[in-house]
Short mmCIF file of C-alpha atoms in Angstrom, two decimals:
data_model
loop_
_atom_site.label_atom_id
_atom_site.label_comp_id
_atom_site.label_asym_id
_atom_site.label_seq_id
_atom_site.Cartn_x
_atom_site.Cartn_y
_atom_site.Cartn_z
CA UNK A 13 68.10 33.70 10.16
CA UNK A 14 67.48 36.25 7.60
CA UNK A 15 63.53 36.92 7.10
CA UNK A 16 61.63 39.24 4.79
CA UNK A 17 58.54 40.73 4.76
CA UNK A 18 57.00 42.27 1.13
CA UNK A 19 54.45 44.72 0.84
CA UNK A 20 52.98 46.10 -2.64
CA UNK A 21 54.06 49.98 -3.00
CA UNK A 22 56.97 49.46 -0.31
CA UNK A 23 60.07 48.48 -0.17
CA UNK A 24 61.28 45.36 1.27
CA UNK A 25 61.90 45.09 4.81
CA UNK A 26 64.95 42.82 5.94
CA UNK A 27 64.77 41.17 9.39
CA UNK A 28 67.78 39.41 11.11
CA UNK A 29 66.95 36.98 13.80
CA UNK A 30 69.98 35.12 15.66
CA UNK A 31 69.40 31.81 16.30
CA UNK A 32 72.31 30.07 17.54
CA UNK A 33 75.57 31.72 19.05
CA UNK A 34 78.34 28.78 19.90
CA UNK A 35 80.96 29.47 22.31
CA UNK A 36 84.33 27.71 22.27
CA UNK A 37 87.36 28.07 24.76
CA UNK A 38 91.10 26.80 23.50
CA UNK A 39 90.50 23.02 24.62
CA UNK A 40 87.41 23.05 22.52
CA UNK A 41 85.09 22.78 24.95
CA UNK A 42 81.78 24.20 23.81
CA UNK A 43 78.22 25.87 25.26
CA UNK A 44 75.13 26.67 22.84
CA UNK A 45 73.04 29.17 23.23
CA UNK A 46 69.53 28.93 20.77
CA UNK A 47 65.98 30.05 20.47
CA UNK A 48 63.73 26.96 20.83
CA UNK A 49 62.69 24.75 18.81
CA UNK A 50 59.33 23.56 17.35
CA UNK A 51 58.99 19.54 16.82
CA UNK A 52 59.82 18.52 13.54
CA UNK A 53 60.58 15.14 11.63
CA UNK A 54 61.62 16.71 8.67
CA UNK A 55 63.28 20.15 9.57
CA UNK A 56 66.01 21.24 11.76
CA UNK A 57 65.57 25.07 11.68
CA UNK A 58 61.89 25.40 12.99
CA UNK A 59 62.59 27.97 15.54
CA UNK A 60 60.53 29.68 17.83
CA UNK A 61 61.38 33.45 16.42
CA UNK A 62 59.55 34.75 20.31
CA UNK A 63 61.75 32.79 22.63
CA UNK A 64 65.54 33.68 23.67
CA UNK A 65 68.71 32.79 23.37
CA UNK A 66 69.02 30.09 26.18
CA UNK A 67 71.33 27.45 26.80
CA UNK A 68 71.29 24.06 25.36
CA UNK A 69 72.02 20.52 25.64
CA UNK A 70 74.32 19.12 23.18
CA UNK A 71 74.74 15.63 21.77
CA UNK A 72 75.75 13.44 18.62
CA UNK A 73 71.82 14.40 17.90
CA UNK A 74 71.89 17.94 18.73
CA UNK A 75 75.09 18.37 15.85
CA UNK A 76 73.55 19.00 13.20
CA UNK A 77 70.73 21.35 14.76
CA UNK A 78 73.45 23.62 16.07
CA UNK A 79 76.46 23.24 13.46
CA UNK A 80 74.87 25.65 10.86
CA UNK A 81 76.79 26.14 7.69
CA UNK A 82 76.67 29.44 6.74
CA UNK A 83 75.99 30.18 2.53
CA UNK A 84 78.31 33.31 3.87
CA UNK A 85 81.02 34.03 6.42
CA UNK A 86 81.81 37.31 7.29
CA UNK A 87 85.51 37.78 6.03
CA UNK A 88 86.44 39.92 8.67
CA UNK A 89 87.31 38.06 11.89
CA UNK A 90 89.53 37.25 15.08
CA UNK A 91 90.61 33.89 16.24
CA UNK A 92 92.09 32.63 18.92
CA UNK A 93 96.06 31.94 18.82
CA UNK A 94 95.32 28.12 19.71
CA UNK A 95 93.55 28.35 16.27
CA UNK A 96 96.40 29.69 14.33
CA UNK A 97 98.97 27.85 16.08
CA UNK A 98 97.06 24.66 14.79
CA UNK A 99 96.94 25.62 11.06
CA UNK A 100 93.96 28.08 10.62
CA UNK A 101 94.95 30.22 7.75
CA UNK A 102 90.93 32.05 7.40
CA UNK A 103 89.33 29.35 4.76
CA UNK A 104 86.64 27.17 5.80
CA UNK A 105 86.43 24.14 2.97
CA UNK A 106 83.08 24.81 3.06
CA UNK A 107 82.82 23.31 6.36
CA UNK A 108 80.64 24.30 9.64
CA UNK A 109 82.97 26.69 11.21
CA UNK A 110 81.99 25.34 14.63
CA UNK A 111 82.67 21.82 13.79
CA UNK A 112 85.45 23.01 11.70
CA UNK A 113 87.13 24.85 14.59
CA UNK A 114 86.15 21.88 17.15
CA UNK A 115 88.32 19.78 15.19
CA UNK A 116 91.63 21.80 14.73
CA UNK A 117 90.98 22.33 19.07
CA UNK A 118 90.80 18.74 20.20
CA UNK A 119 91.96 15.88 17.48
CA UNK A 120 95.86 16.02 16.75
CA UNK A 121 95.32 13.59 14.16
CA UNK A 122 93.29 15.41 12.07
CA UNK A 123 95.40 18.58 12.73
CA UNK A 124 98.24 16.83 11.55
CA UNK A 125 96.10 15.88 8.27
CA UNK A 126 95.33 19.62 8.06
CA UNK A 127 98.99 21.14 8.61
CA UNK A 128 100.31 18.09 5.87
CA UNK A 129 97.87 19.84 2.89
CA UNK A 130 95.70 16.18 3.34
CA UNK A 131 92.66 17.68 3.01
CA UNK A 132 90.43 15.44 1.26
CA UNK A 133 91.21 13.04 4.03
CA UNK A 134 90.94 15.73 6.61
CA UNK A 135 87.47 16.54 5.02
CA UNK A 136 86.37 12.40 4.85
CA UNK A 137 86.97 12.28 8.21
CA UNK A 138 85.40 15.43 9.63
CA UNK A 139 82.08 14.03 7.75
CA UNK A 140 82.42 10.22 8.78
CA UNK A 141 84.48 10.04 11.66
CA UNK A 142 84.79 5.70 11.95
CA UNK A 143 87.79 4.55 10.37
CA UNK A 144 90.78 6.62 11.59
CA UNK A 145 92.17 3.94 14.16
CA UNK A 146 92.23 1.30 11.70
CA UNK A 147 93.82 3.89 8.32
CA UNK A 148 95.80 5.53 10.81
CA UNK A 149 99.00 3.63 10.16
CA UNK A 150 98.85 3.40 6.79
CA UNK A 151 97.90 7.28 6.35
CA UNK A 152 101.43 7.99 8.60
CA UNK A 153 103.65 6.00 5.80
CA UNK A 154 102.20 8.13 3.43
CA UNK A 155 103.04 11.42 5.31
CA UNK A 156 106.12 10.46 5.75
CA UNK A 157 106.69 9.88 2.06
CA UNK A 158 104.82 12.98 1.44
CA UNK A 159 102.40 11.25 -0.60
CA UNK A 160 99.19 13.40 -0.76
CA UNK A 161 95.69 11.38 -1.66
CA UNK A 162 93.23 13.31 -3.55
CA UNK A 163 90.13 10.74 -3.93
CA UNK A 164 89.92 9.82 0.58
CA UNK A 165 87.42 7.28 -0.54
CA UNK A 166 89.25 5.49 -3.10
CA UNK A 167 92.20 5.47 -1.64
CA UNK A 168 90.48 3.54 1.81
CA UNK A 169 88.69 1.06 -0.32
CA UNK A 170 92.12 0.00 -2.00
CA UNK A 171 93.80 0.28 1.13
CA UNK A 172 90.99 -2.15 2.50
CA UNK A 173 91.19 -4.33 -0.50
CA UNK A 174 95.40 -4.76 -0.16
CA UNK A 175 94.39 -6.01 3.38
CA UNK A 176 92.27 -8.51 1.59
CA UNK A 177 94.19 -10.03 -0.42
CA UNK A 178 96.83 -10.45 2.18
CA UNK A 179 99.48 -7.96 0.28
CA UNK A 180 101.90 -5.57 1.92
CA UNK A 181 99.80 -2.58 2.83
CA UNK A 182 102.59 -0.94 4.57
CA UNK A 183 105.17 -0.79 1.57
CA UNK A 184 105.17 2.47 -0.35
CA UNK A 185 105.34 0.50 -3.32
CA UNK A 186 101.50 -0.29 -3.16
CA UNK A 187 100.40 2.41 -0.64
CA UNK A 188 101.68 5.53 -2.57
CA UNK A 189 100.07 4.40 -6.27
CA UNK A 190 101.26 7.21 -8.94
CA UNK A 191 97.79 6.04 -10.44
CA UNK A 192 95.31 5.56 -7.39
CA UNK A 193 92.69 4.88 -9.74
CA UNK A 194 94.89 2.15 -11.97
CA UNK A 195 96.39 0.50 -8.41
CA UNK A 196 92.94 0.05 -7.64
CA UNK A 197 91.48 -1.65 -10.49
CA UNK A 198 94.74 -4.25 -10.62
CA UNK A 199 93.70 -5.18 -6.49
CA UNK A 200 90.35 -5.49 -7.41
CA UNK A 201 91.35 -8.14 -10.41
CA UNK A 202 92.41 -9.50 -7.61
CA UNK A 203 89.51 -10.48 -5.05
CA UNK A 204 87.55 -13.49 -5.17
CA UNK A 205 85.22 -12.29 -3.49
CA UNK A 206 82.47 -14.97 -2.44
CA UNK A 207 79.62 -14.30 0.20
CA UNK A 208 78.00 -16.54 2.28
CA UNK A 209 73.95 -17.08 3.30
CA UNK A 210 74.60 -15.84 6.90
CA UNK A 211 75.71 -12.34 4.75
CA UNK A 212 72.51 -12.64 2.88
CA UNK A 213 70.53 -13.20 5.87
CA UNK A 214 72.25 -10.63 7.35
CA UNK A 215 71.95 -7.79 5.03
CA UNK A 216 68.55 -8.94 4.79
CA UNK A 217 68.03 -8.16 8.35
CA UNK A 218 69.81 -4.93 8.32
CA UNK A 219 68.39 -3.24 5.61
CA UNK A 220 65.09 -5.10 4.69
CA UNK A 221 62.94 -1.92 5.73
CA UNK A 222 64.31 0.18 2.76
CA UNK A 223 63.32 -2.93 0.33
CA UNK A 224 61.11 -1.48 -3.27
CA UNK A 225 62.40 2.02 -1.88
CA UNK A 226 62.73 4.20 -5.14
CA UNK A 227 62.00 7.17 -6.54
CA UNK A 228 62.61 8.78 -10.41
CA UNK A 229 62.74 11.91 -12.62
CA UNK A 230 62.22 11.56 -16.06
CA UNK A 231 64.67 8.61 -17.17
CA UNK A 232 66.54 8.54 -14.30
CA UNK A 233 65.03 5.90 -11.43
CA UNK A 234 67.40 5.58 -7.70
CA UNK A 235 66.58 2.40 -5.90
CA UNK A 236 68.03 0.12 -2.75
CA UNK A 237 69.91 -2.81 -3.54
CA UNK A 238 68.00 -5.77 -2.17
CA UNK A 239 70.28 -8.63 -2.25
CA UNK A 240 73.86 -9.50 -2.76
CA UNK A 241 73.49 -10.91 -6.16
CA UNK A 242 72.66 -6.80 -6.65
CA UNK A 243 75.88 -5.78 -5.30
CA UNK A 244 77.86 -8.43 -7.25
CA UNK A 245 76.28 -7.05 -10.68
CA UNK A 246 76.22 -3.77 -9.53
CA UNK A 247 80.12 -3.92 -9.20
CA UNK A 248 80.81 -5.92 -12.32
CA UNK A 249 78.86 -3.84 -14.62
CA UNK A 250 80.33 -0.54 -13.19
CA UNK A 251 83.86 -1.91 -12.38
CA UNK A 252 83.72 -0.64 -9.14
CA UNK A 253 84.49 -2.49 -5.56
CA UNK A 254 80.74 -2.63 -4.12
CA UNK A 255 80.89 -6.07 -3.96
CA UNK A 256 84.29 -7.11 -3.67
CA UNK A 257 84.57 -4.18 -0.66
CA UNK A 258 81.86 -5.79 0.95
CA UNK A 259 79.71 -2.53 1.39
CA UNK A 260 76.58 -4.88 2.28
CA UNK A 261 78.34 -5.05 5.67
CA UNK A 262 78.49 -1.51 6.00
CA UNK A 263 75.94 -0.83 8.75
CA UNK A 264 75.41 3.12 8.70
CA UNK A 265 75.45 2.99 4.61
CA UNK A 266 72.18 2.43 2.47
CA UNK A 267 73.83 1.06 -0.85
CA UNK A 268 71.27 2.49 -4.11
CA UNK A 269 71.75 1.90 -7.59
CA UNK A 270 71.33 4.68 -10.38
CA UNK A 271 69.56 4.25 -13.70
CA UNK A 272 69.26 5.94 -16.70
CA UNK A 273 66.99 4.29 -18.99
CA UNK A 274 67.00 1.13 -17.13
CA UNK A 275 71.08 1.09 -17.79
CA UNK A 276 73.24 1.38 -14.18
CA UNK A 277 74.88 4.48 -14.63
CA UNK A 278 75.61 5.50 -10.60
CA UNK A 279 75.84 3.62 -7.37
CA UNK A 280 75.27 6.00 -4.44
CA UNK A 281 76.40 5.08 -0.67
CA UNK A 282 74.00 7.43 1.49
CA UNK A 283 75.02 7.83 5.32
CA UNK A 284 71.57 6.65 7.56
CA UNK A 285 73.43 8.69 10.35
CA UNK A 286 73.58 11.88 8.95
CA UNK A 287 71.06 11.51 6.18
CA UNK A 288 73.19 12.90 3.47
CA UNK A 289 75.04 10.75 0.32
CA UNK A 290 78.63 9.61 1.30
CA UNK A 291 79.32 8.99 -2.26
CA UNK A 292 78.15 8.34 -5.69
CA UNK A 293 80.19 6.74 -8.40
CA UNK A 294 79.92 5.65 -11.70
CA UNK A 295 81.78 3.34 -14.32
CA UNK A 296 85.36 2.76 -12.73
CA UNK A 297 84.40 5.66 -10.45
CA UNK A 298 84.17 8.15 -12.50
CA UNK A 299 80.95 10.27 -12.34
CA UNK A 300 78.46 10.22 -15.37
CA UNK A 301 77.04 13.42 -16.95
CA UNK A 302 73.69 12.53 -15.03
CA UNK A 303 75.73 12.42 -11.47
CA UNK A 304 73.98 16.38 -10.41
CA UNK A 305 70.86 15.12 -11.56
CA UNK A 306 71.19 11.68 -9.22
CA UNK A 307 72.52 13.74 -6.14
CA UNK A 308 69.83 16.36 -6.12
CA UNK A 309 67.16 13.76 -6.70
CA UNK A 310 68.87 11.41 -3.80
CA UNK A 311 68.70 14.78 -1.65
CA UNK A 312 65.26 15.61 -2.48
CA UNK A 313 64.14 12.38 -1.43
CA UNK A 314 65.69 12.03 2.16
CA UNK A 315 62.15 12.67 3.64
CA UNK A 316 61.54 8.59 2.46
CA UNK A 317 64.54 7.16 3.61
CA UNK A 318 63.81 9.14 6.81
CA UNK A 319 60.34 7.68 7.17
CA UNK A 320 61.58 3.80 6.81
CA UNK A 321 63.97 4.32 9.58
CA UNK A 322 61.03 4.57 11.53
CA UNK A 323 59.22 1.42 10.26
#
């Protein structure tokens, strides 16, 4: 932690205040040392500056307290030969070097992803691990036809959708697309897609605590889709598979809808796990000029979602 402290007629003084230090042997294992913590809903980094480094427990809770991604990395470094052996060549992705480094120590899957240049995979899957038992097959046809996939996200939803439709998601001819974006638009043409009142009833249950959850700036208004009539005209009107993907059943995702002058310009997928957006998409997923605009105003309102988690 980097503090200041400003007085008029003198220069600035800079303190530097360590807060975390992570230590990692070659089979990943990992100890944290940190200051304390004061309790906070909303913030992560309230340390205790007077307390010492001791050590800490870690868990799936503790992550994202400890795995601090640093606006700078000190170029100059040392790593382990377990590191380089696995692919570390000295950039980071802009990825939590801790978690980054975890990784490349203890999943050969994704190290294999790293080595084959699949890195928008390799980065899907370091942010939302689920999913890499049931792609896995699919993703090892494609390395071996040295097909690289630049849109993850995309490229799982048509994978899902091929499933769907009972087509051959193990031949190259539909896996490896030349035009992801056109191969997934045909498969979509494809679903009839019907849902059921169990699925209402369901998502109802699920997600009925973020219901009239929205917030605006200017023109632009963000708000949960409430039933799966939403979803179905929230996919038509944008072309995209939110409805015929079945993303209502997606139980760590809080689906939202973006407007611009009452028009459905975005539709954002926010993880309720790690409070941050998955993904936000526009007309046949492309992003719209207003997509910065949604994303910081999604981010600036994660204190809200937050609070209905607790309802």
């Amino acid at each position: 932690m980097v503090d200041c402290r400003l007085k008029k007629g003198s220069p600035a003084n800079y303190f530097i205040i360590e807060a975390v230090q992570c230590w990692m042997n070659k089979e990943g294992k990992t100890e944290t040392l940190s200051l304390l913590r004061g309790m906070s809903i909303f913030y992560y980094d309230a340390w205790i500056y007077g307390s010492s480094l001791e050590l800490r427990k870690r868990n799936v809770h503790h992550d994202r307290i400890y795995d601090i991604c640093p606006a700078v990395i000190y170029p100059r470094m040392k790593v382990i030969p377990e590191l380089t052996r696995n692919g570390f060549k000295g950039a980071f992705y802009d990825i939590c070097p801790s978690s980054f480094f975890m990784t490349l120590l203890t999943d050969n899957r994704m190290e294999i992803l790293y080595k084959a240049g699949q890195m928008n995979l390799f980065l899907r899957f370091l942010e939302r691990k689920y999913g890499m038992d049931k792609y896995w097959t699919y993703i090892k046809i494609c390395l071996r036809h040295n097909y690289v996939i630049h849109d993850a996200d995309l490229w799982l939803d048509y994978v899902d959708m091929l499933i769907e439709n009972k087509l051959d998601a193990r031949n190259p001819h539909y896996l490896c697309p030349l035009n992801v974006e056109e191969a997934h638009d045909w498969v979509m043409g494809k679903c009839k897609k019907k849902y059921s009142e169990k699925d209402e009833k369901d998502y109802i249950a699920a997600k009925s605590r973020f219901f009239n959850l929205s917030f605006a700036d200017g023109n632009i208004m963000v708000r949960v889709l409430e039933s799966l009539s939403d979803f179905y005209k929230e996919g038509k009107l944008l072309h995209h598979c939110v409805f015929s993907n079945a993303y209502y059943k997606r139980e760590d995702s809080l689906i939202m809808s973006a407007m611009v002058d009452g028009r459905r310009m975005e539709t954002v997928e926010f993880s309720l796990s790690r409070m941050e957006v998955c993904q936000c998409r526009g007309k046949s997923n492309q992003l719209s000029a207003y997509h910065d605009r949604i994303l910081n105003l999604v981010r600036d309102n994660i204190p809200l979602i937050r609070e209905r988690m607790v309802v």
